[in-house]
Tab-separated table of C-alpha atoms (C1' of nucleotides) in Angstrom:
chain	number	residue	atom	x	y	z
A	1427	MET	CA	-5.992	-87.939	-68.081
A	1428	SER	CA	-6.759	-87.820	-71.790
A	1429	SER	CA	-9.187	-90.703	-71.443
A	1430	ASN	CA	-12.208	-89.935	-69.307
A	1431	SER	CA	-11.701	-86.370	-68.084
A	1432	ALA	CA	-14.772	-84.234	-68.567
A	1433	PRO	CA	-14.599	-80.458	-68.729
A	1434	ARG	CA	-14.101	-78.746	-65.394
A	1435	THR	CA	-17.637	-77.756	-64.636
A	1436	GLY	CA	-16.983	-78.631	-61.053
A	1437	ASP	CA	-18.595	-82.010	-60.806
A	1438	ASP	CA	-16.836	-84.862	-62.493
A	1439	VAL	CA	-13.331	-83.552	-62.254
A	1440	ASP	CA	-10.406	-85.820	-61.662
A	1441	LEU	CA	-9.423	-84.978	-58.121
A	1442	ALA	CA	-5.788	-85.908	-58.614
A	1443	GLY	CA	-5.731	-88.734	-56.125
A	1444	LEU	CA	-8.204	-87.326	-53.640
A	1445	ARG	CA	-11.343	-89.287	-52.945
A	1446	SER	CA	-14.367	-87.852	-54.638
A	1447	THR	CA	-16.612	-86.876	-51.784
A	1448	ARG	CA	-19.790	-84.872	-51.810
A	1449	GLN	CA	-18.059	-82.062	-49.954
A	1450	ARG	CA	-15.077	-81.770	-52.250
A	1451	ARG	CA	-17.299	-81.843	-55.285
A	1452	ALA	CA	-19.442	-79.136	-53.759
A	1453	VAL	CA	-16.418	-76.968	-52.986
A	1454	LEU	CA	-15.168	-77.342	-56.503
A	1455	ARG	CA	-18.582	-76.477	-57.865
A	1456	ALA	CA	-18.790	-73.393	-55.669
A	1457	VAL	CA	-15.379	-72.227	-56.790
A	1458	ALA	CA	-16.330	-72.800	-60.401
A	1459	ARG	CA	-19.441	-70.704	-59.898
A	1460	ILE	CA	-17.837	-67.725	-58.178
A	1461	ASP	CA	-15.406	-66.178	-60.577
A	1462	VAL	CA	-13.616	-63.706	-58.386
A	1463	PHE	CA	-11.122	-64.514	-55.664
A	1464	ALA	CA	-13.035	-65.492	-52.546
A	1465	SER	CA	-12.042	-66.380	-49.006
A	1466	SER	CA	-12.570	-69.800	-47.464
A	1467	GLN	CA	-15.330	-68.404	-45.322
A	1468	THR	CA	-17.095	-66.829	-48.273
A	1469	ILE	CA	-16.944	-70.125	-50.105
A	1470	HIS	CA	-18.193	-71.958	-47.064
A	1471	GLU	CA	-21.115	-69.570	-46.890
A	1472	SER	CA	-21.815	-69.884	-50.585
A	1473	LEU	CA	-22.004	-73.631	-50.109
A	1474	ARG	CA	-24.524	-73.280	-47.366
A	1475	ARG	CA	-26.632	-70.967	-49.473
A	1476	SER	CA	-26.692	-73.436	-52.326
A	1477	GLY	CA	-27.780	-76.212	-49.998
A	1478	ASP	CA	-24.466	-78.071	-50.170
A	1479	HIS	CA	-23.480	-77.646	-46.566
A	1480	ALA	CA	-19.995	-78.715	-45.525
A	1481	GLY	CA	-18.138	-78.098	-42.285
A	1482	LEU	CA	-15.927	-75.052	-42.180
A	1483	SER	CA	-12.799	-77.060	-41.501
A	1484	THR	CA	-13.655	-79.378	-44.346
A	1485	VAL	CA	-13.884	-76.404	-46.639
A	1486	TYR	CA	-10.527	-75.135	-45.432
A	1487	ARG	CA	-8.998	-78.554	-45.953
A	1488	ALA	CA	-10.566	-79.033	-49.360
A	1489	LEU	CA	-9.449	-75.643	-50.624
A	1490	GLN	CA	-5.918	-76.295	-49.475
A	1491	GLU	CA	-5.719	-79.715	-51.019
A	1492	LEU	CA	-7.253	-78.564	-54.260
A	1493	SER	CA	-4.909	-75.642	-54.556
A	1494	GLU	CA	-1.920	-77.833	-53.716
A	1495	ARG	CA	-2.903	-80.047	-56.596
A	1496	GLY	CA	-3.269	-77.101	-58.911
A	1497	LEU	CA	-7.004	-77.478	-59.335
A	1498	ILE	CA	-7.673	-74.012	-57.994
A	1499	ASP	CA	-5.728	-70.786	-57.707
A	1500	THR	CA	-4.589	-69.075	-54.526
A	1501	ILE	CA	-3.476	-65.633	-53.564
A	1502	ARG	CA	-3.197	-63.682	-50.333
A	1503	SER	CA	-5.173	-60.526	-49.900
A	1504	PRO	CA	-3.360	-57.482	-48.521
A	1505	ASP	CA	-4.901	-58.159	-45.141
A	1506	GLY	CA	-3.650	-61.668	-44.901
A	1507	GLU	CA	-6.611	-63.741	-45.960
A	1508	THR	CA	-6.119	-66.606	-48.343
A	1509	LEU	CA	-8.284	-66.232	-51.416
A	1510	TYR	CA	-9.241	-68.936	-53.884
A	1511	ARG	CA	-10.514	-68.923	-57.396
A	1512	ARG	CA	-11.114	-71.394	-60.160
A	1513	CYS	CA	-7.925	-72.104	-62.005
A	1514	VAL	CA	-7.817	-70.630	-65.437
A	1515	ASP	CA	-4.280	-71.194	-66.498
A	1516	SER	CA	-1.412	-72.614	-64.541
A	1517	ARG	CA	1.357	-70.066	-64.080
A	1518	HIS	CA	0.052	-66.544	-64.076
A	1519	HIS	CA	-0.388	-63.467	-61.955
A	1520	HIS	CA	-3.323	-61.256	-61.177
A	1521	LEU	CA	-4.533	-57.754	-60.833
A	1522	VAL	CA	-7.383	-57.957	-58.347
A	1523	CYS	CA	-9.958	-55.312	-57.542
A	1524	ARG	CA	-9.751	-54.632	-53.838
A	1525	ARG	CA	-13.424	-53.927	-53.693
A	1526	CYS	CA	-15.250	-56.452	-55.834
A	1527	GLY	CA	-12.564	-59.075	-56.335
A	1528	GLN	CA	-12.716	-58.779	-60.111
A	1529	VAL	CA	-9.562	-60.140	-61.685
A	1530	VAL	CA	-7.407	-59.285	-64.642
A	1531	GLU	CA	-4.887	-61.940	-65.522
A	1532	LEU	CA	-1.443	-60.567	-66.134
A	1533	PRO	CA	0.460	-62.062	-69.033
A	1534	SER	CA	2.653	-64.534	-67.219
A	1535	GLY	CA	5.454	-64.570	-69.737
A	1536	GLN	CA	6.500	-61.084	-68.861
A	1537	VAL	CA	6.460	-61.660	-65.123
A	1538	ASP	CA	8.394	-64.876	-65.396
A	1539	LEU	CA	10.967	-63.315	-67.616
A	1540	TRP	CA	11.364	-60.591	-65.132
A	1541	ILE	CA	11.729	-62.954	-62.183
A	1542	GLU	CA	14.251	-64.963	-64.150
A	1543	GLN	CA	16.330	-61.844	-64.664
A	1544	TRP	CA	16.436	-61.263	-60.956
A	1545	ARG	CA	17.204	-64.869	-60.196
A	1546	GLN	CA	20.268	-64.586	-62.363
A	1547	ALA	CA	21.255	-61.204	-61.039
A	1548	THR	CA	20.913	-62.064	-57.359
A	1549	GLY	CA	21.537	-65.787	-57.070
A	1550	TYR	CA	18.315	-66.229	-55.147
A	1551	ALA	CA	16.712	-69.619	-55.676
A	1552	ASP	CA	13.132	-70.747	-55.684
A	1553	ILE	CA	11.716	-67.268	-56.097
A	1554	GLN	CA	7.999	-67.262	-55.470
A	1555	PRO	CA	6.016	-64.996	-57.713
A	1556	VAL	CA	4.252	-62.968	-55.064
A	1557	VAL	CA	3.295	-60.594	-57.809
A	1558	GLU	CA	-0.292	-59.907	-57.056
A	1559	LEU	CA	-1.467	-56.410	-57.717
A	1560	PHE	CA	-4.428	-55.036	-55.856
A	1561	GLY	CA	-6.160	-51.982	-57.291
A	1562	THR	CA	-9.601	-50.558	-57.895
A	1563	CYS	CA	-11.281	-51.683	-61.078
A	1564	PRO	CA	-12.975	-49.116	-63.318
A	1565	ALA	CA	-16.456	-50.107	-62.171
A	1566	CYS	CA	-15.606	-49.609	-58.514
A	1567	GLN	CA	-13.936	-46.264	-58.923
A	1568	PRO	CA	-15.707	-43.212	-57.502
A	1569	THR	CA	-17.060	-40.993	-60.246
A	1570	GLU	CA	-14.946	-37.934	-60.888
A	1571	GLY	CA	-17.751	-35.504	-60.191
A	1572	ALA	CA	-18.388	-36.634	-56.627
B	1264	MET	CA	21.554	-33.534	-44.309
B	1265	SER	CA	19.866	-30.251	-45.172
B	1266	SER	CA	19.026	-28.274	-42.039
B	1267	ASN	CA	18.880	-29.983	-38.667
B	1268	SER	CA	18.016	-33.575	-39.531
B	1269	ALA	CA	20.510	-35.993	-38.100
B	1270	PRO	CA	21.112	-39.311	-39.793
B	1271	ARG	CA	18.460	-41.888	-38.998
B	1272	THR	CA	20.257	-43.752	-36.304
B	1273	GLY	CA	16.932	-44.148	-34.623
B	1274	ASP	CA	17.137	-41.548	-31.922
B	1275	ASP	CA	16.514	-37.972	-32.859
B	1276	VAL	CA	14.284	-38.530	-35.819
B	1277	ASP	CA	11.336	-36.298	-36.519
B	1278	LEU	CA	8.380	-38.493	-35.726
B	1279	ALA	CA	6.090	-36.706	-38.145
B	1280	GLY	CA	3.661	-35.441	-35.564
B	1281	LEU	CA	3.880	-38.320	-33.130
B	1282	ARG	CA	5.070	-37.612	-29.640
B	1283	SER	CA	8.627	-38.618	-29.059
B	1284	THR	CA	8.368	-41.233	-26.383
B	1285	ARG	CA	10.996	-43.595	-25.055
B	1286	GLN	CA	9.158	-46.542	-26.589
B	1287	ARG	CA	8.812	-45.103	-30.064
B	1288	ARG	CA	12.426	-44.050	-30.074
B	1289	ALA	CA	13.431	-47.524	-28.969
B	1290	VAL	CA	11.345	-49.153	-31.693
B	1291	LEU	CA	12.887	-46.927	-34.292
B	1292	ARG	CA	16.323	-47.705	-32.973
B	1293	ALA	CA	15.649	-51.431	-33.071
B	1294	VAL	CA	14.403	-51.229	-36.625
B	1295	ALA	CA	17.458	-49.212	-37.603
B	1296	ARG	CA	19.690	-51.874	-36.059
B	1297	ILE	CA	18.079	-54.930	-37.643
B	1298	ASP	CA	18.474	-54.648	-41.352
B	1299	VAL	CA	16.320	-57.459	-42.567
B	1300	PHE	CA	12.539	-57.539	-42.571
B	1301	ALA	CA	11.414	-58.539	-39.092
B	1302	SER	CA	8.040	-59.243	-37.535
B	1303	SER	CA	6.530	-57.134	-34.787
B	1304	GLN	CA	7.200	-59.893	-32.301
B	1305	THR	CA	10.821	-60.209	-33.344
B	1306	ILE	CA	11.253	-56.487	-32.928
B	1307	HIS	CA	9.536	-56.610	-29.563
B	1308	GLU	CA	11.931	-59.329	-28.478
B	1309	SER	CA	14.909	-57.451	-29.821
B	1310	LEU	CA	13.856	-54.494	-27.725
B	1311	ARG	CA	13.702	-56.602	-24.633
B	1312	ARG	CA	17.141	-58.021	-25.289
B	1313	SER	CA	18.607	-54.554	-25.653
B	1314	GLY	CA	17.088	-53.477	-22.370
B	1315	ASP	CA	14.541	-51.155	-23.980
B	1316	HIS	CA	11.450	-53.016	-22.945
B	1317	ALA	CA	8.131	-51.901	-24.384
B	1318	GLY	CA	4.756	-53.586	-24.264
B	1319	LEU	CA	3.864	-55.799	-27.184
B	1320	SER	CA	0.815	-53.771	-28.131
B	1321	THR	CA	2.861	-50.596	-27.950
B	1322	VAL	CA	5.325	-52.130	-30.386
B	1323	TYR	CA	2.499	-53.114	-32.716
B	1324	ARG	CA	1.051	-49.634	-32.508
B	1325	ALA	CA	4.392	-47.928	-32.985
B	1326	LEU	CA	5.306	-50.031	-36.007
B	1327	GLN	CA	1.963	-49.305	-37.623
B	1328	GLU	CA	2.136	-45.589	-37.006
B	1329	LEU	CA	5.703	-45.350	-38.178
B	1330	SER	CA	5.009	-47.254	-41.356
B	1331	GLU	CA	1.906	-45.178	-42.033
B	1332	ARG	CA	4.087	-42.108	-41.835
B	1333	GLY	CA	6.627	-43.611	-44.179
B	1334	LEU	CA	9.362	-43.848	-41.568
B	1335	ILE	CA	9.666	-47.589	-41.966
B	1336	ASP	CA	8.901	-50.117	-44.654
B	1337	THR	CA	6.300	-52.851	-44.558
B	1338	ILE	CA	5.649	-56.056	-46.402
B	1339	ARG	CA	3.629	-59.189	-45.746
B	1340	SER	CA	5.370	-62.503	-45.528
B	1341	PRO	CA	3.875	-65.417	-47.460
B	1342	ASP	CA	2.381	-66.728	-44.251
B	1343	GLY	CA	0.577	-63.573	-43.403
B	1344	GLU	CA	2.861	-61.866	-40.941
B	1345	THR	CA	3.531	-58.189	-41.288
B	1346	LEU	CA	7.247	-57.497	-41.551
B	1347	TYR	CA	8.994	-54.204	-40.961
B	1348	ARG	CA	12.323	-52.804	-41.916
B	1349	ARG	CA	14.119	-49.495	-41.832
B	1350	CYS	CA	13.154	-47.381	-44.773
B	1351	VAL	CA	15.871	-47.035	-47.310
B	1352	ASP	CA	14.189	-45.346	-50.190
B	1353	SER	CA	10.554	-44.507	-50.597
B	1354	ARG	CA	9.088	-46.390	-53.552
B	1355	HIS	CA	10.769	-49.706	-54.103
B	1356	HIS	CA	10.249	-53.422	-54.039
B	1357	HIS	CA	12.079	-56.298	-52.476
B	1358	LEU	CA	13.386	-59.760	-52.963
B	1359	VAL	CA	13.427	-61.267	-49.495
B	1360	CYS	CA	15.129	-64.456	-48.357
B	1361	ARG	CA	12.466	-66.657	-46.858
B	1362	ARG	CA	14.949	-68.077	-44.412
B	1363	CYS	CA	17.132	-65.271	-43.120
B	1364	GLY	CA	15.143	-62.239	-44.199
B	1365	GLN	CA	18.039	-60.826	-46.190
B	1366	VAL	CA	16.812	-58.295	-48.719
B	1367	VAL	CA	17.717	-57.288	-52.223
B	1368	GLU	CA	16.103	-54.070	-53.353
B	1369	LEU	CA	14.594	-54.312	-56.781
B	1370	PRO	CA	15.154	-51.321	-59.022
B	1371	SER	CA	11.868	-49.530	-58.566
B	1372	GLY	CA	11.841	-47.796	-61.909
B	1373	GLN	CA	11.252	-51.026	-63.727
B	1374	VAL	CA	8.455	-52.199	-61.464
B	1375	ASP	CA	6.706	-48.863	-61.583
B	1376	LEU	CA	6.947	-48.704	-65.332
B	1377	TRP	CA	5.429	-52.092	-65.477
B	1378	ILE	CA	2.576	-51.256	-63.108
B	1379	GLU	CA	1.917	-48.092	-65.088
B	1380	GLN	CA	1.574	-50.152	-68.253
B	1381	TRP	CA	-1.069	-52.256	-66.591
B	1382	ARG	CA	-2.847	-49.301	-65.144
B	1383	GLN	CA	-3.253	-47.924	-68.638
B	1384	ALA	CA	-4.168	-51.240	-70.146
B	1385	THR	CA	-6.777	-52.197	-67.556
B	1386	GLY	CA	-8.142	-48.929	-66.199
B	1387	TYR	CA	-7.497	-50.097	-62.639
B	1388	ALA	CA	-6.718	-47.246	-60.277
B	1389	ASP	CA	-4.593	-47.030	-57.193
B	1390	ILE	CA	-2.676	-50.192	-57.945
B	1391	GLN	CA	-0.687	-51.276	-54.935
B	1392	PRO	CA	2.717	-52.685	-55.673
B	1393	VAL	CA	2.362	-56.027	-53.942
B	1394	VAL	CA	5.445	-57.073	-55.788
B	1395	GLU	CA	7.409	-58.737	-53.090
B	1396	LEU	CA	9.427	-61.707	-54.136
B	1397	PHE	CA	10.329	-64.340	-51.603
B	1398	GLY	CA	13.179	-66.689	-52.439
B	1399	THR	CA	16.182	-68.374	-50.891
B	1400	CYS	CA	19.336	-66.298	-50.867
B	1401	PRO	CA	22.624	-67.878	-51.949
B	1402	ALA	CA	23.889	-68.216	-48.373
B	1403	CYS	CA	20.797	-70.110	-47.270
B	1404	GLN	CA	20.710	-72.500	-50.168
B	1405	PRO	CA	21.513	-76.156	-49.428
B	1406	THR	CA	24.875	-77.151	-50.882
B	1407	GLU	CA	24.553	-79.117	-54.080
B	1408	GLY	CA	26.379	-82.153	-52.734
B	1409	ALA	CA	23.957	-82.774	-49.875
C	293	DG	C1'	-12.996	-103.863	-44.366
C	294	DT	C1'	-10.103	-100.058	-43.948
C	295	DA	C1'	-7.899	-95.979	-44.725
C	296	DA	C1'	-9.310	-91.519	-46.086
C	297	DG	C1'	-12.446	-87.938	-45.196
C	298	DT	C1'	-15.684	-85.286	-42.200
C	299	DG	C1'	-17.406	-82.267	-38.466
C	300	DC	C1'	-17.416	-80.439	-34.273
C	301	DA	C1'	-15.196	-77.865	-30.814
C	302	DA	C1'	-11.296	-76.419	-28.883
C	303	DA	C1'	-6.635	-74.543	-29.643
C	304	DC	C1'	-3.585	-71.377	-32.027
C	305	DG	C1'	-1.004	-67.294	-33.424
C	306	DG	C1'	-0.803	-62.860	-35.001
C	307	DT	C1'	-3.032	-58.719	-34.167
C	308	DT	C1'	-6.348	-55.326	-32.067
C	309	DT	C1'	-8.821	-53.078	-28.404
C	310	DG	C1'	-10.708	-51.265	-23.767
C	311	DC	C1'	-9.339	-48.947	-20.136
C	312	DA	C1'	-6.830	-47.102	-16.064
C	313	DG	C1'	-2.701	-44.849	-15.164
C	314	DC	C1'	1.447	-42.226	-17.030
C	315	DC	C1'	4.183	-38.792	-19.428
C	316	DT	C1'	5.055	-35.393	-23.275
C	317	DC	C1'	4.203	-31.103	-24.908
D	207	DG	C1'	-2.846	-29.503	-17.030
D	208	DA	C1'	-4.805	-32.103	-20.857
D	209	DG	C1'	-4.634	-35.217	-24.194
D	210	DG	C1'	-1.728	-38.424	-26.330
D	211	DC	C1'	0.660	-42.705	-25.054
D	212	DT	C1'	1.447	-47.049	-22.608
D	213	DG	C1'	0.658	-51.686	-20.874
D	214	DC	C1'	-1.871	-55.230	-19.468
D	215	DA	C1'	-5.297	-58.586	-20.378
D	216	DA	C1'	-8.940	-59.955	-22.867
D	217	DA	C1'	-11.123	-60.148	-27.332
D	218	DC	C1'	-10.745	-61.118	-32.275
D	219	DC	C1'	-10.453	-63.520	-36.498
D	220	DG	C1'	-8.707	-66.495	-39.814
D	221	DT	C1'	-6.973	-70.859	-39.640
D	222	DT	C1'	-5.469	-75.499	-37.807
D	223	DT	C1'	-5.905	-79.678	-35.122
D	224	DG	C1'	-7.577	-83.759	-32.177
D	225	DC	C1'	-10.662	-87.129	-32.222
D	226	DA	C1'	-14.732	-90.024	-32.785
D	227	DC	C1'	-17.702	-91.026	-36.572
D	228	DT	C1'	-18.742	-91.821	-41.482
D	229	DT	C1'	-17.903	-93.051	-46.237
D	230	DA	C1'	-15.540	-94.034	-50.703
D	231	DC	C1'	-13.021	-97.421	-52.751
DNA sequence: GTAAGTGCAAACGGTTTGCAGCCTC
DNA sequence: GAGGCTGCAAACCGTTTGCACTTAC
């Protein structure tokens, strides 16, 4: 990893065991370009617009594989869609604007600490940090006057 | 407890404007009976088993309406299903066993405090507490020896 | 050369909806 | 009696899968 890994611009990334195909590279590039959380379909569409067409199922598969390998981030929107975004930092949580998808990263230390407390208090194992907050970012808020 | 409201055993509850139909009463009763988070389909099945049959879409509609009115609680499971449970206390969060659905209520004060901090720090409005933790409860954990 | 990856189309599973008949208020 | 409510079946929508073909290694 420390030898030939270029920065993650989306093209010459180490795919963690996956074959480097045109489609996967394109997906990674698209995700790198969009910097809000986007659905598989949105990403698929973005690919088509940039001329890098890939089949919808391929996009679904690629996004899943890439997120499994930690190359991209995943969350679930309140209405059940899976959203993806370029991975900024491994373990962290998000505050996502429900309208534009804009993201604020929450300091992970605090969340983890907090989950750890509950793990100890309750005996629950393998607690998944489903701590994703959806709100309306300042830019998307209706003006007070209206 | 105050005037004429009986305990929420599921039968003579004020439906907050909704007509009191056999089906809605049955749904409420089922939810009162099950005390873990259950899916609409599970609740529909539970109704059938108790002899209170109601159409699946009616159950979906009833659960939605009841949760909108705050009579029952809702969360989303990690795989996108909507889960319902009798409402214990208005604003609170949960730690749910991914296997048996068993729930630990998280002290809401702490979560709210925490969300409030982020609201102030980020300017995001209307932050929804999607703080639902899914883990494996002690009873469902594989024994260490195995 | 061969196993992994792709793309289409069809299946899937949870949920929603249109509509004719029913029942609560 | 009128409008809300119900139930069926069909539509929906995001996602997954089977399978023949292609491609990276």
